[in-house]
Tab-separated table of C-alpha atoms in Angstrom:
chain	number	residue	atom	x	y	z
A	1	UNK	CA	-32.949	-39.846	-185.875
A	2	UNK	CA	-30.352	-38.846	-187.535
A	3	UNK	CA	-28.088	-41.803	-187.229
A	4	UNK	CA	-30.819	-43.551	-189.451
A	5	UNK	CA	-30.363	-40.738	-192.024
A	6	UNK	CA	-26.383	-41.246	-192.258
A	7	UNK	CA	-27.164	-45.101	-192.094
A	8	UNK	CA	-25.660	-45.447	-188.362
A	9	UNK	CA	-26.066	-48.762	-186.443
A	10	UNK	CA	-29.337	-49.009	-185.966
A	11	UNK	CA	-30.396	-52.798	-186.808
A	12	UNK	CA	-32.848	-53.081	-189.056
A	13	UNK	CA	-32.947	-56.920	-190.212
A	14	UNK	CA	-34.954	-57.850	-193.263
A	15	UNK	CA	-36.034	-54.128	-193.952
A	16	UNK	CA	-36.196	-53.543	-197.574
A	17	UNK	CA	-34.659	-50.543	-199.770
A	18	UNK	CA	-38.455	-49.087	-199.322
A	19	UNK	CA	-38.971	-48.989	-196.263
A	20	UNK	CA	-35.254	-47.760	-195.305
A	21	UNK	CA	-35.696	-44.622	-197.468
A	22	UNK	CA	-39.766	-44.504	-196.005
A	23	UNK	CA	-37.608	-44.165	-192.720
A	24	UNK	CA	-35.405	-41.134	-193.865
A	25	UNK	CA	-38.480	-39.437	-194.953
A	26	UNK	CA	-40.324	-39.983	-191.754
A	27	UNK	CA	-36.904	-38.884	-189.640
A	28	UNK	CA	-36.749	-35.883	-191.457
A	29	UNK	CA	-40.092	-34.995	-191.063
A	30	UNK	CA	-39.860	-35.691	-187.121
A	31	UNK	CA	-36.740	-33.420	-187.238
A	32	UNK	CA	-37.923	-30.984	-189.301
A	33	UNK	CA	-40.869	-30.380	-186.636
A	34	UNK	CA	-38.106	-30.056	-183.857
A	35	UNK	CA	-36.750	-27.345	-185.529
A	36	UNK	CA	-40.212	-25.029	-184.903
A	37	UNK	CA	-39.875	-23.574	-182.109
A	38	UNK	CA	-42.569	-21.798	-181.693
A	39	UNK	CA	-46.106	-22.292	-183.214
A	40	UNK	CA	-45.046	-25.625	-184.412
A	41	UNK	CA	-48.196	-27.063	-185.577
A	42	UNK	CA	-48.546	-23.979	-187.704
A	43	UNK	CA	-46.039	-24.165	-189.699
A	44	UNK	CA	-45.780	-27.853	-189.947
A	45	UNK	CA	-49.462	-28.418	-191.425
A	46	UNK	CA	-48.709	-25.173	-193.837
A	47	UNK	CA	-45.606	-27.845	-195.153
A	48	UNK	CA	-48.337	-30.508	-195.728
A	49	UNK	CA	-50.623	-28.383	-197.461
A	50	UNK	CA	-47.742	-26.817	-199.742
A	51	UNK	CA	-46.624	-30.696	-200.312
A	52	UNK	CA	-50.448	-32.018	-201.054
A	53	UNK	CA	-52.437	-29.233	-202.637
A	54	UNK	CA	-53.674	-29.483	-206.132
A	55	UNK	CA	-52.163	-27.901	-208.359
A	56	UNK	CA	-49.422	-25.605	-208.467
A	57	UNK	CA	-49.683	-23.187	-205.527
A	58	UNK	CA	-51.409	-19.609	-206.521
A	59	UNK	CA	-52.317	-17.641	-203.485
A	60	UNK	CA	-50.991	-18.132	-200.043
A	61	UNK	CA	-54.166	-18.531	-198.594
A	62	UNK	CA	-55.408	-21.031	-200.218
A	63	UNK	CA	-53.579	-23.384	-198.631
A	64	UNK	CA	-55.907	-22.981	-196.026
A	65	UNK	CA	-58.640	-24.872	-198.041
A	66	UNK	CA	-56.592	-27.888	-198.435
A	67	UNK	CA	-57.342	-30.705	-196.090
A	68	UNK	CA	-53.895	-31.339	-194.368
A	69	UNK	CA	-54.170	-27.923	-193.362
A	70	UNK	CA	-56.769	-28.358	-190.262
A	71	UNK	CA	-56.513	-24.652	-189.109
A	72	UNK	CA	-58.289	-21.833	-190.587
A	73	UNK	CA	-56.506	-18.645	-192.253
A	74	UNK	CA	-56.147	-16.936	-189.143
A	75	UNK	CA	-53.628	-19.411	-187.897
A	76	UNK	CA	-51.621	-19.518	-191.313
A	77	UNK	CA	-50.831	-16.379	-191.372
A	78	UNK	CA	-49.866	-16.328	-187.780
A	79	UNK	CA	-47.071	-19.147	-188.252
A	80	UNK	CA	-45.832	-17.401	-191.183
A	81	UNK	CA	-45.838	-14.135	-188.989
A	82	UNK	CA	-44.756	-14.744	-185.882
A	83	UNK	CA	-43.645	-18.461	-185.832
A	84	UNK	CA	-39.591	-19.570	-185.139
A	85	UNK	CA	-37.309	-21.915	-186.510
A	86	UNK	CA	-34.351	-23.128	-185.501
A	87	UNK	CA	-32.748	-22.602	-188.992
A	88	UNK	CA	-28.960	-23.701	-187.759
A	89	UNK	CA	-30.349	-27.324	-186.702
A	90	UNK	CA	-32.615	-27.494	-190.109
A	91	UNK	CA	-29.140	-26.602	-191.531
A	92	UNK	CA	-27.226	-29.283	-190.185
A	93	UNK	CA	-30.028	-31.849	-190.579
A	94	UNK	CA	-29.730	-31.095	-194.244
A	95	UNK	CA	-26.033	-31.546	-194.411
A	96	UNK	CA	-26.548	-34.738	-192.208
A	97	UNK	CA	-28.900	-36.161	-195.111
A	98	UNK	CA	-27.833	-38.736	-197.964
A	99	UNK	CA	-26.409	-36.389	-200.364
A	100	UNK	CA	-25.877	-37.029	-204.409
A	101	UNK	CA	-22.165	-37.953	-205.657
A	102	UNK	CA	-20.613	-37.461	-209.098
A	103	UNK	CA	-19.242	-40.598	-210.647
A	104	UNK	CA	-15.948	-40.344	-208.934
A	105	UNK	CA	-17.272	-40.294	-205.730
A	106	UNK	CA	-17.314	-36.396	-204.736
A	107	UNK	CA	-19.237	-33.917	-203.886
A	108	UNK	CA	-20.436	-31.650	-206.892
A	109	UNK	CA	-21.599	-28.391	-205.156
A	110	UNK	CA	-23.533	-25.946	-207.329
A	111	UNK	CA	-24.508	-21.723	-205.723
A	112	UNK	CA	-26.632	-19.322	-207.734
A	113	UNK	CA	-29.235	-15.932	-206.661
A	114	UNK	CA	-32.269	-16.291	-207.099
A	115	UNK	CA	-34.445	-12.877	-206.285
A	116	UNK	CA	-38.617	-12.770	-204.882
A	117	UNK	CA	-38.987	-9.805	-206.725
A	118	UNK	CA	-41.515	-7.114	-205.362
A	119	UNK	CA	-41.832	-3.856	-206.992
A	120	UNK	CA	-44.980	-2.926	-205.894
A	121	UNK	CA	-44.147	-3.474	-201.724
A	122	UNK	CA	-42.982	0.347	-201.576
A	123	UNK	CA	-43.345	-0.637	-197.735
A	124	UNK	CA	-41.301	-3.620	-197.628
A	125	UNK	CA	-37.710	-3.038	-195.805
A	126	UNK	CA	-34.642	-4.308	-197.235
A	127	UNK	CA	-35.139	-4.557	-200.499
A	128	UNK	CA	-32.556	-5.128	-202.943
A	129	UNK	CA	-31.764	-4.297	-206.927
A	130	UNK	CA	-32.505	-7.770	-208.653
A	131	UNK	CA	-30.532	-8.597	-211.909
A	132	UNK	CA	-33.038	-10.049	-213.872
A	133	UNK	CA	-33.474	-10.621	-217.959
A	134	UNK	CA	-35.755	-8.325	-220.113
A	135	UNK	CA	-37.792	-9.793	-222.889
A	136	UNK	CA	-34.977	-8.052	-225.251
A	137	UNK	CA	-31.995	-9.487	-226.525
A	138	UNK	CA	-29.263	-8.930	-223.570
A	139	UNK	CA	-32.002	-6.408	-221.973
A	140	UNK	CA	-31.310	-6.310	-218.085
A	141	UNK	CA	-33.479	-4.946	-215.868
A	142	UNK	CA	-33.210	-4.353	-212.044
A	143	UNK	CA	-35.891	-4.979	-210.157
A	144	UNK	CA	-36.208	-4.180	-206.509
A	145	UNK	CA	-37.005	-7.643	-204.166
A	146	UNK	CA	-35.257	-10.126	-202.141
A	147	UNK	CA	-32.343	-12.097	-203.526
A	148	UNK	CA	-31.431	-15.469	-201.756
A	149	UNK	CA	-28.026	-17.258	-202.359
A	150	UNK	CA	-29.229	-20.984	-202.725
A	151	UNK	CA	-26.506	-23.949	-202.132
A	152	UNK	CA	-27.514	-27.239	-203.553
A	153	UNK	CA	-25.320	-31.214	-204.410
A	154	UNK	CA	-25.667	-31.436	-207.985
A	155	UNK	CA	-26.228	-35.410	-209.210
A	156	UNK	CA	-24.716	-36.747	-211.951
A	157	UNK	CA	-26.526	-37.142	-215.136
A	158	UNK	CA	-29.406	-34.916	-216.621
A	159	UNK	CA	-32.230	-34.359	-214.427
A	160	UNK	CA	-34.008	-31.896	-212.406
A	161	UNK	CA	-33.441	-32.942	-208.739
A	162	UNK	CA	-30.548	-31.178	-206.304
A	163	UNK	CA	-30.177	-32.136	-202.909
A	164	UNK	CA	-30.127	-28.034	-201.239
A	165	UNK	CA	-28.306	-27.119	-198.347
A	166	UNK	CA	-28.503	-23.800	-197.931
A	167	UNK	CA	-30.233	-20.627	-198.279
A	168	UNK	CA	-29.430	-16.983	-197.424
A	169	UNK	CA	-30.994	-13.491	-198.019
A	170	UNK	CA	-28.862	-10.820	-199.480
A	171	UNK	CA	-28.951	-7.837	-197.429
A	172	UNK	CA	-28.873	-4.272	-199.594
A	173	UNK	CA	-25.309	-3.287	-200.469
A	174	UNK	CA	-23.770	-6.581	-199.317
A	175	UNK	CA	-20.563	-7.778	-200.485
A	176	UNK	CA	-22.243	-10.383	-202.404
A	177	UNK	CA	-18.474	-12.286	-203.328
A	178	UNK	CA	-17.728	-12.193	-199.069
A	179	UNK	CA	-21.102	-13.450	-198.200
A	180	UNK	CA	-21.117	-16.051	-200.246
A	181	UNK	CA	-17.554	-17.025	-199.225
A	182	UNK	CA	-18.868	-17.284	-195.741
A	183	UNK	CA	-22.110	-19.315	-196.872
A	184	UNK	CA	-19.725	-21.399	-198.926
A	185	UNK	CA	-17.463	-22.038	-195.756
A	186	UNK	CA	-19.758	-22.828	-193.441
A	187	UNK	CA	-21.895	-25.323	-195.558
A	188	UNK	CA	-18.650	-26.985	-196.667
A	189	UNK	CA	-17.860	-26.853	-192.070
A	190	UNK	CA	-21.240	-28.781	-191.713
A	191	UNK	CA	-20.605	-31.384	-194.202
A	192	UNK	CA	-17.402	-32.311	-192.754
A	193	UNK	CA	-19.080	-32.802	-189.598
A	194	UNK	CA	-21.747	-34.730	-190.677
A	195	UNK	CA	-18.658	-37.100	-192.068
A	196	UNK	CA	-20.237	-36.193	-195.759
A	197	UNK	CA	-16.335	-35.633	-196.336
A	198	UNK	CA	-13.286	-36.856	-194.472
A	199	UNK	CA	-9.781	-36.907	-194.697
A	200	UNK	CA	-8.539	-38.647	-198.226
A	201	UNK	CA	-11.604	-37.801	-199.798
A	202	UNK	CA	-11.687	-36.168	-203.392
A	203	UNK	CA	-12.093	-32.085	-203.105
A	204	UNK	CA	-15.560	-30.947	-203.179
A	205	UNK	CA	-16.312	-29.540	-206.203
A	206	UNK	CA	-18.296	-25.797	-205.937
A	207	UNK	CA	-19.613	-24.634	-209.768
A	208	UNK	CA	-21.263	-21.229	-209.962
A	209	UNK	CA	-21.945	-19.281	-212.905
A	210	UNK	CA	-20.875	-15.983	-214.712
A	211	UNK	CA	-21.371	-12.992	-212.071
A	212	UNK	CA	-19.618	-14.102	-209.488
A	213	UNK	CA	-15.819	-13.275	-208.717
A	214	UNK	CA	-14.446	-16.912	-208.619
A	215	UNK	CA	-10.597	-15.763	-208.413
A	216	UNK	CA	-12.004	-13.811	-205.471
A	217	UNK	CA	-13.790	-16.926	-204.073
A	218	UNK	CA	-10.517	-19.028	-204.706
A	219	UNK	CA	-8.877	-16.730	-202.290
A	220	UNK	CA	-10.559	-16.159	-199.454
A	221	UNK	CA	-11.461	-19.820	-199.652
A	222	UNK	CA	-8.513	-21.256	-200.235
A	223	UNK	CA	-7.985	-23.223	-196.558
A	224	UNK	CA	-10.836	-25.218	-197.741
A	225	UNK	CA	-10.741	-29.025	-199.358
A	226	UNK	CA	-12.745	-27.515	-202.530
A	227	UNK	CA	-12.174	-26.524	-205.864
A	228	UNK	CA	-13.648	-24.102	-207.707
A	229	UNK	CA	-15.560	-24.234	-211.602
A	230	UNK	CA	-17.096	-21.575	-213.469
A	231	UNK	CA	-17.980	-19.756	-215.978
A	232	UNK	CA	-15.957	-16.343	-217.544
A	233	UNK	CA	-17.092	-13.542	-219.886
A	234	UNK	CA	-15.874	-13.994	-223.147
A	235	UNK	CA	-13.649	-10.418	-223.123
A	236	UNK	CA	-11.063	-11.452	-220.511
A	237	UNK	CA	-7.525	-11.479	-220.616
A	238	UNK	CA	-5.467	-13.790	-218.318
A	239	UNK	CA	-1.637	-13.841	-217.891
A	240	UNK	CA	0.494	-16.340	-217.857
A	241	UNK	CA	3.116	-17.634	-215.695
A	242	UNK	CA	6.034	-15.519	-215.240
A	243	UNK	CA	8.984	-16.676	-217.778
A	244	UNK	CA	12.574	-17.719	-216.120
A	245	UNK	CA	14.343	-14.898	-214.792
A	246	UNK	CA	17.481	-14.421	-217.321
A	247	UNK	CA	20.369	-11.864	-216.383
A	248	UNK	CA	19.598	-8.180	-217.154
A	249	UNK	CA	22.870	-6.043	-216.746
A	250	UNK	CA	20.699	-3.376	-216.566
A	251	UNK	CA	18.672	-4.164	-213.428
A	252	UNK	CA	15.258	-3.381	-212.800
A	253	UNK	CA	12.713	-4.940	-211.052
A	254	UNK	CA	11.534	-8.222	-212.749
A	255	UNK	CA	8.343	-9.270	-214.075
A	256	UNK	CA	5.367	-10.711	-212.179
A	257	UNK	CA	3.451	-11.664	-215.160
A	258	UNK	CA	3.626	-13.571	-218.356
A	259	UNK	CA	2.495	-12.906	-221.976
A	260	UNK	CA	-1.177	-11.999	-221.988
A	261	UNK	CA	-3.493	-14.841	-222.936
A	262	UNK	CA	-7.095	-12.672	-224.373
A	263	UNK	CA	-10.273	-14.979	-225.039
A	264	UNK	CA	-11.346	-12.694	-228.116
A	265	UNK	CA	-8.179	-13.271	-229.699
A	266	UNK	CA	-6.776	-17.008	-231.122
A	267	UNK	CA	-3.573	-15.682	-231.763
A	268	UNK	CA	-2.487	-15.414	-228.337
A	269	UNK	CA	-3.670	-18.790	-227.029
A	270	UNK	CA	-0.659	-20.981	-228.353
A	271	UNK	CA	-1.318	-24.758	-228.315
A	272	UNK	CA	-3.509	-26.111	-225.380
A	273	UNK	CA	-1.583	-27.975	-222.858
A	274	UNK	CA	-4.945	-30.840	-222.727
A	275	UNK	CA	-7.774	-31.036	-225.799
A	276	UNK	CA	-10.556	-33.610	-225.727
A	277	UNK	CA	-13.167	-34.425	-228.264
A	278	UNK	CA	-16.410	-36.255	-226.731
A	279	UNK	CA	-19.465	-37.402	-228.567
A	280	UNK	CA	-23.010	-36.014	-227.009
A	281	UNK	CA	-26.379	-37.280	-227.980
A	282	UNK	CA	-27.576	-33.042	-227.354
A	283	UNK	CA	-24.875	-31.261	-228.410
A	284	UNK	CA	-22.840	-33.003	-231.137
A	285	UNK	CA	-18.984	-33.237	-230.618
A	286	UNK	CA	-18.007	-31.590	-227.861
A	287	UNK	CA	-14.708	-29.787	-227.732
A	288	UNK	CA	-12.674	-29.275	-224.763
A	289	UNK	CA	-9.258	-27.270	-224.846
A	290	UNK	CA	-7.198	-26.448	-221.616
A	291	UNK	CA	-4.559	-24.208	-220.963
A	292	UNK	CA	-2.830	-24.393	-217.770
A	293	UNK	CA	-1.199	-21.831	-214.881
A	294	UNK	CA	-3.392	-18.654	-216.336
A	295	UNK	CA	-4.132	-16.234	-213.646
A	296	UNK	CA	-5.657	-12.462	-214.353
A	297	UNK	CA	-3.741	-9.331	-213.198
A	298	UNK	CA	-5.001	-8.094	-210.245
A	299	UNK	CA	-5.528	-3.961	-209.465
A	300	UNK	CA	-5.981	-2.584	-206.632
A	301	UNK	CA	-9.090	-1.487	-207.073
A	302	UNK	CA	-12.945	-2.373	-206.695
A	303	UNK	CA	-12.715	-5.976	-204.468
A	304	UNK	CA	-9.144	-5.616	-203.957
A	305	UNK	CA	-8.927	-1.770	-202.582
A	306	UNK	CA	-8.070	-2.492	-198.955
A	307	UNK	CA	-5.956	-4.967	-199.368
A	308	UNK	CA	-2.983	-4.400	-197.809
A	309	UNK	CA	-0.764	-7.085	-198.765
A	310	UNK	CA	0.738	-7.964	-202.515
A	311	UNK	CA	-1.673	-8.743	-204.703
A	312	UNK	CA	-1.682	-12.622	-204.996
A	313	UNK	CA	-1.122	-14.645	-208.170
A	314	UNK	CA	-4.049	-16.971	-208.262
A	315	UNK	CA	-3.772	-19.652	-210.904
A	316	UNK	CA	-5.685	-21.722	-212.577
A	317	UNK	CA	-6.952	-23.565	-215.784
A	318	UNK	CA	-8.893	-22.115	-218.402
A	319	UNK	CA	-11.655	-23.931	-220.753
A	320	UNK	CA	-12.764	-22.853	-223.760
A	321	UNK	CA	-15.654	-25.130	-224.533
A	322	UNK	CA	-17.080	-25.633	-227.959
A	323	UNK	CA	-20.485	-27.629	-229.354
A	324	UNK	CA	-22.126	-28.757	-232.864
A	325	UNK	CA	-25.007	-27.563	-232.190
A	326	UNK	CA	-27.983	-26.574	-229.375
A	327	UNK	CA	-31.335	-27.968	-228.535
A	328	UNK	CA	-33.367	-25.524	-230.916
A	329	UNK	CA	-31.182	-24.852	-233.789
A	330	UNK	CA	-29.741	-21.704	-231.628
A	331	UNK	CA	-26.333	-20.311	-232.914
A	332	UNK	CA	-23.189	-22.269	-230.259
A	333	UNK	CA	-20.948	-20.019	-229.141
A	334	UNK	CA	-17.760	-21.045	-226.873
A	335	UNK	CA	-18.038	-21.377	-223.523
A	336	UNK	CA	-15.307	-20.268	-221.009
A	337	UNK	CA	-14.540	-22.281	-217.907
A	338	UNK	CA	-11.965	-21.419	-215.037
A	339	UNK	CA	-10.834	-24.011	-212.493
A	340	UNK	CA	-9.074	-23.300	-209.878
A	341	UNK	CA	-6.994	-26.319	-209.897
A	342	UNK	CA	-3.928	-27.360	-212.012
A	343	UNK	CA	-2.235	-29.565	-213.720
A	344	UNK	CA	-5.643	-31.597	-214.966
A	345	UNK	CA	-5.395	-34.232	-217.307
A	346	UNK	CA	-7.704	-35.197	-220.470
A	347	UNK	CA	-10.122	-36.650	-218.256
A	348	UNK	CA	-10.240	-33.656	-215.697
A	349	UNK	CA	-11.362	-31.433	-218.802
A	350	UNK	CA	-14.034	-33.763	-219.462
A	351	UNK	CA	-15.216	-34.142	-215.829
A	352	UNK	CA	-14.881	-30.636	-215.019
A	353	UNK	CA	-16.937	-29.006	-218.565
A	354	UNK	CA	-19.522	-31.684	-217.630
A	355	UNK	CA	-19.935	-30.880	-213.945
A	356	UNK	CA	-20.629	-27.453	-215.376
A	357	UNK	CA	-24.064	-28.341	-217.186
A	358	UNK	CA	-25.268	-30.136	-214.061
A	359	UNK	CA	-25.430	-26.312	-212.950
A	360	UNK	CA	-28.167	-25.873	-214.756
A	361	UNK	CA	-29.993	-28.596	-213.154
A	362	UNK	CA	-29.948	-25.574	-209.886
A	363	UNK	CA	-32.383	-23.497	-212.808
A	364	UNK	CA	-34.787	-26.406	-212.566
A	365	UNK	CA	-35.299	-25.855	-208.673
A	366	UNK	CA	-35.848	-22.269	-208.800
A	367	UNK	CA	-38.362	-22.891	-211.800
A	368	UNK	CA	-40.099	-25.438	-209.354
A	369	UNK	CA	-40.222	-23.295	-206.505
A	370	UNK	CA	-41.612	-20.299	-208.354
A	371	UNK	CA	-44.010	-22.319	-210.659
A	372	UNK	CA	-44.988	-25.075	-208.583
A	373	UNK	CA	-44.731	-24.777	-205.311
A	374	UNK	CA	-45.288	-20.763	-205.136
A	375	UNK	CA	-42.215	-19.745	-203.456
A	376	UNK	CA	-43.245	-16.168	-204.839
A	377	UNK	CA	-46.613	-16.233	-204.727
A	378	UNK	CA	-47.613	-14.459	-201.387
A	379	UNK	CA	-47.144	-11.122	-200.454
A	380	UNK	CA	-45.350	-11.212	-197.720
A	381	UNK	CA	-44.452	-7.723	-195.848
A	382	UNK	CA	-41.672	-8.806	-193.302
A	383	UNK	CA	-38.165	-10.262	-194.665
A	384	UNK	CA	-38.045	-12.255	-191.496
A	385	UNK	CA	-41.623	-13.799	-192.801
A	386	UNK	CA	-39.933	-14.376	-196.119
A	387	UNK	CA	-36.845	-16.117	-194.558
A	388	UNK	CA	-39.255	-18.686	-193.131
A	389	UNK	CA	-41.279	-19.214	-195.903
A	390	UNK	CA	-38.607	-19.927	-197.813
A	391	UNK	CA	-36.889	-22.698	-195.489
A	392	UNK	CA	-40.561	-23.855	-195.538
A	393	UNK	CA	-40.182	-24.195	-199.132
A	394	UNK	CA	-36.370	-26.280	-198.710
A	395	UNK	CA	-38.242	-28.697	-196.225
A	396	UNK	CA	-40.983	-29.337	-198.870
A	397	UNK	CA	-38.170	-29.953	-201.630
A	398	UNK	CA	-36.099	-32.069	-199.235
A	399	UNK	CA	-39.167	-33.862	-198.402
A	400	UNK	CA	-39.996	-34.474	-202.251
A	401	UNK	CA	-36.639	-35.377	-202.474
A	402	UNK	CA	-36.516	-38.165	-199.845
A	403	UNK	CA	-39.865	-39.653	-201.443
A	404	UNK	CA	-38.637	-40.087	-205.089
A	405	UNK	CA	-38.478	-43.656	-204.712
A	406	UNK	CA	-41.504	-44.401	-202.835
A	407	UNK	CA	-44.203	-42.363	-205.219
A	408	UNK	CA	-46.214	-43.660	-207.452
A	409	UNK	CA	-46.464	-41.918	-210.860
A	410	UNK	CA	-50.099	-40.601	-210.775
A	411	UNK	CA	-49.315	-39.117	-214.622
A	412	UNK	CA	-52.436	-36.862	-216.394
A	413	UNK	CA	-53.814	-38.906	-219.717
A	414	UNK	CA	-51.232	-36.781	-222.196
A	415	UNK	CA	-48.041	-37.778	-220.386
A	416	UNK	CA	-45.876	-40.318	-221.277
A	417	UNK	CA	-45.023	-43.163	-218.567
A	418	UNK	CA	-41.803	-42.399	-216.466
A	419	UNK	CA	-39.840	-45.039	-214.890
A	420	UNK	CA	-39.764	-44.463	-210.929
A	421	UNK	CA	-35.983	-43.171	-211.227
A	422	UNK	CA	-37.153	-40.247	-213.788
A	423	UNK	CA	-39.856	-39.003	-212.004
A	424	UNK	CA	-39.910	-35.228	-212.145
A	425	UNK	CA	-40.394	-33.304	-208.246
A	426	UNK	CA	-43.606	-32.177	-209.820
A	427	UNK	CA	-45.107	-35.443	-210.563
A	428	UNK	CA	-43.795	-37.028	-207.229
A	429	UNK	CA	-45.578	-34.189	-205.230
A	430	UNK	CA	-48.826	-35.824	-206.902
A	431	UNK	CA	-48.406	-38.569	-205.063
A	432	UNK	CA	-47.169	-37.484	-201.691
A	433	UNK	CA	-50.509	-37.187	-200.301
A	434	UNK	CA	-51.222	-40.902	-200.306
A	435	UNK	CA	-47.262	-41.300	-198.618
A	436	UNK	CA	-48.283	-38.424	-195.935
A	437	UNK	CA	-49.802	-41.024	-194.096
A	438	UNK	CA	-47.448	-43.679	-193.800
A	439	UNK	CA	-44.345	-41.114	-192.617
């Protein structure tokens, strides 16, 4: 089945674009039942009723009362409770899928938390400290819950679909940076085995947001065919490359680090080795300088504490990204980018500052599975519960996913029409009941 996924050699004469992608659904849905091991029929009617219920999904067991779902309450809760999956197939079959590209022909790779917050579970084990936003300006508040690490392909182009590929609970006091290095490495494994990148290929591109460690991530990732983009707080300082050694009578041990380079402060930027100026139809002018070989100055401390070796130099290039103006009339500030690559060109900066608002397209999906498809909504006891629910929840989006193209756009009276290529997952899940049938 999955040879017709990767678009093996299965003839198919005369088949049209329709019915090859009604094929990839229906494959995915036959594989996505071999990977329930045990009380398959469960689980795989609680997919349905997630994927055809009215309405955004409120209460857990209410999905009980929706006709796909031919089992009473009892048996819901059972499959959520004590059913198995066999989550490393589901992952492969996901890597194995047709995945998004960027223009150039890569892979654009985008990893973010996202937490199930439950305060109120006093009783529910393994709970973590969420980072969340208070209704206050830069208020932060932690809430106790589950945070999952979500790996997605990022398309090209403004929209709200990602292709995910990965989720992963955060256990309490993890090493969130190591973690996700290992859940970076082995979705990045499974994609090279599913031949979604071979040898010659263009470097898969990963873009995270601020929080995470990317120098870090560069490091302990660096064996991999990927490059890293993200974003920086606007107070760092970054060094640059160490100036030619030049003969000191004296002695003394020569420098490892160059003049400091410190966001907050122009007068220590010096000309940008690339600057670009691109008209948006959102933003205004956008303005893209680059300054290449930067690399921060690494302590031993925090992270780096046990490592035994000499701190490494990790370079990269830094972005400062500037706009006209926001959606909103909200105040622009600059942006900071690091990429872990070098020696980019004018067209690098563009590709890379753009690659870094597809990110966003990631907050869409979370916004979907909280709002929509009730990702939240039930209140589940058991992390192990919660882990399958939630690759419940990836099947349903992959499954949305697979049927942009063949839904119909069943729009309410107040919408305006939408051509079938900017159909929102919301408004194709409208119309998956009537596809349900056919797969």
């Amino acid at each position: 089945m999955l040879a017709r996924a990767l678009g093996g050699d299965i003839p198919r004469s005369g088949d049209s674009d329709r019915t090859d992608a009604l094929a990839v659904l229906a494959d995915f849905r036959a594989d996505w039942f071999a990977c329930l091991t045990s009380r398959p029929a469960e689980l795989f009617e609680l997919t349905d009723a997630v994927l055809c219920a009215d309405g955004p999904v409120k209460t857990l067991v209410g999905l009980a009362l929706a006709p796909e779902h031919r089992r009473g309450h009892g048996a819901l809760y059972d499959g959520l409770n004590h059913g198995r999956l066999n989550i490393a197939r589901l992952r492969m079959t996901l890597a194995a899928l047709p995945l998004p590209r960027a223009i150039d022909g890569r892979l654009v790779l985008a990893v973010d938390v996202s937490p199930w917050l439950r305060p109120d579970a006093a009783t529910a084990p393994r709970r973590s400290f969420c980072h969340t936003y208070g209704r206050g300006k830069d208020k932060h508040v932690m809430i106790p819950g589950w945070p999952y690490s979500i790996v997605a392909a990022l398309e090209s182009g403004r929209t709200s679909w990602t292709a995910l590929l990965d989720a992963l609970r955060l256990e309490p006091g993890a090493d969130v940076i190591a973690v996700t290095a290992v859940q970076l490495r082995q979705v990045v494994e499974r994609l090279v085995k599913a031949g979604q990148w071979q040898d010659g290929d263009l470097p898969i591109l990963i873009v995270a947001d601020a929080g995470y460690d990317l120098h870090r991530l560069a490091f302990l990732l660096a064996d991999l065919p990927i490059e890293l983009l993200g974003r920086l707080r606007s107070d760092r300082v970054m060094r640059r490359p160490t100036p030619p050694r030049v003969y000191d009578p004296y002695g003394g041990r020569p420098p490892r680090h160059g003049t400091e380079f410190v966001f907050g402060r122009p007068d220590t930027w010096g000309e940008p080795d690339q600057e670009t100026a691109t008209a948006t139809s959102r933003y205004g002018t956008a303005i893209a300088m680059a300054w290449d070989q930067l690399h921060p100055r690494l302590t031993r401390r925090a992270a780096w504490i046990g490592h035994e070796m000499e701190l490494p130099l990790i370079e990269g290039t830094v972005i400062r990204l500037t706009v006209e103006c926001l959606p909103g009339g909200a105040d622009p500030k600059p942006v900071w980018l690091w990429w872990s690559g070098t020696g980019g060109d004018a067209a690098d900066v563009d590709r890379l500052w753009q690659a870094f608002l597809r990110r966003f397209d990631l907050e869409h999906t979370f916004r979907l599975f909280k709002q929509t498809l009730g990702w939240t909504a039930p209140k589940i006891r058991d992390p192990e519960a919660a882990d399958r629910w939630t690759w419940l929840i990836l099947a349903v989006h992959t499954q949305l996913r697979l049927a942009r193209s063949l839904a119909t756009d069943l729009r309410r009276p107040w919408e305006k029409p939408a051509p079938p290529e900017r159909l929102t997952p919301a408004r194709v899940r409208r119309g998956f009941r009537n596809l349900r049938a056919k797969t």
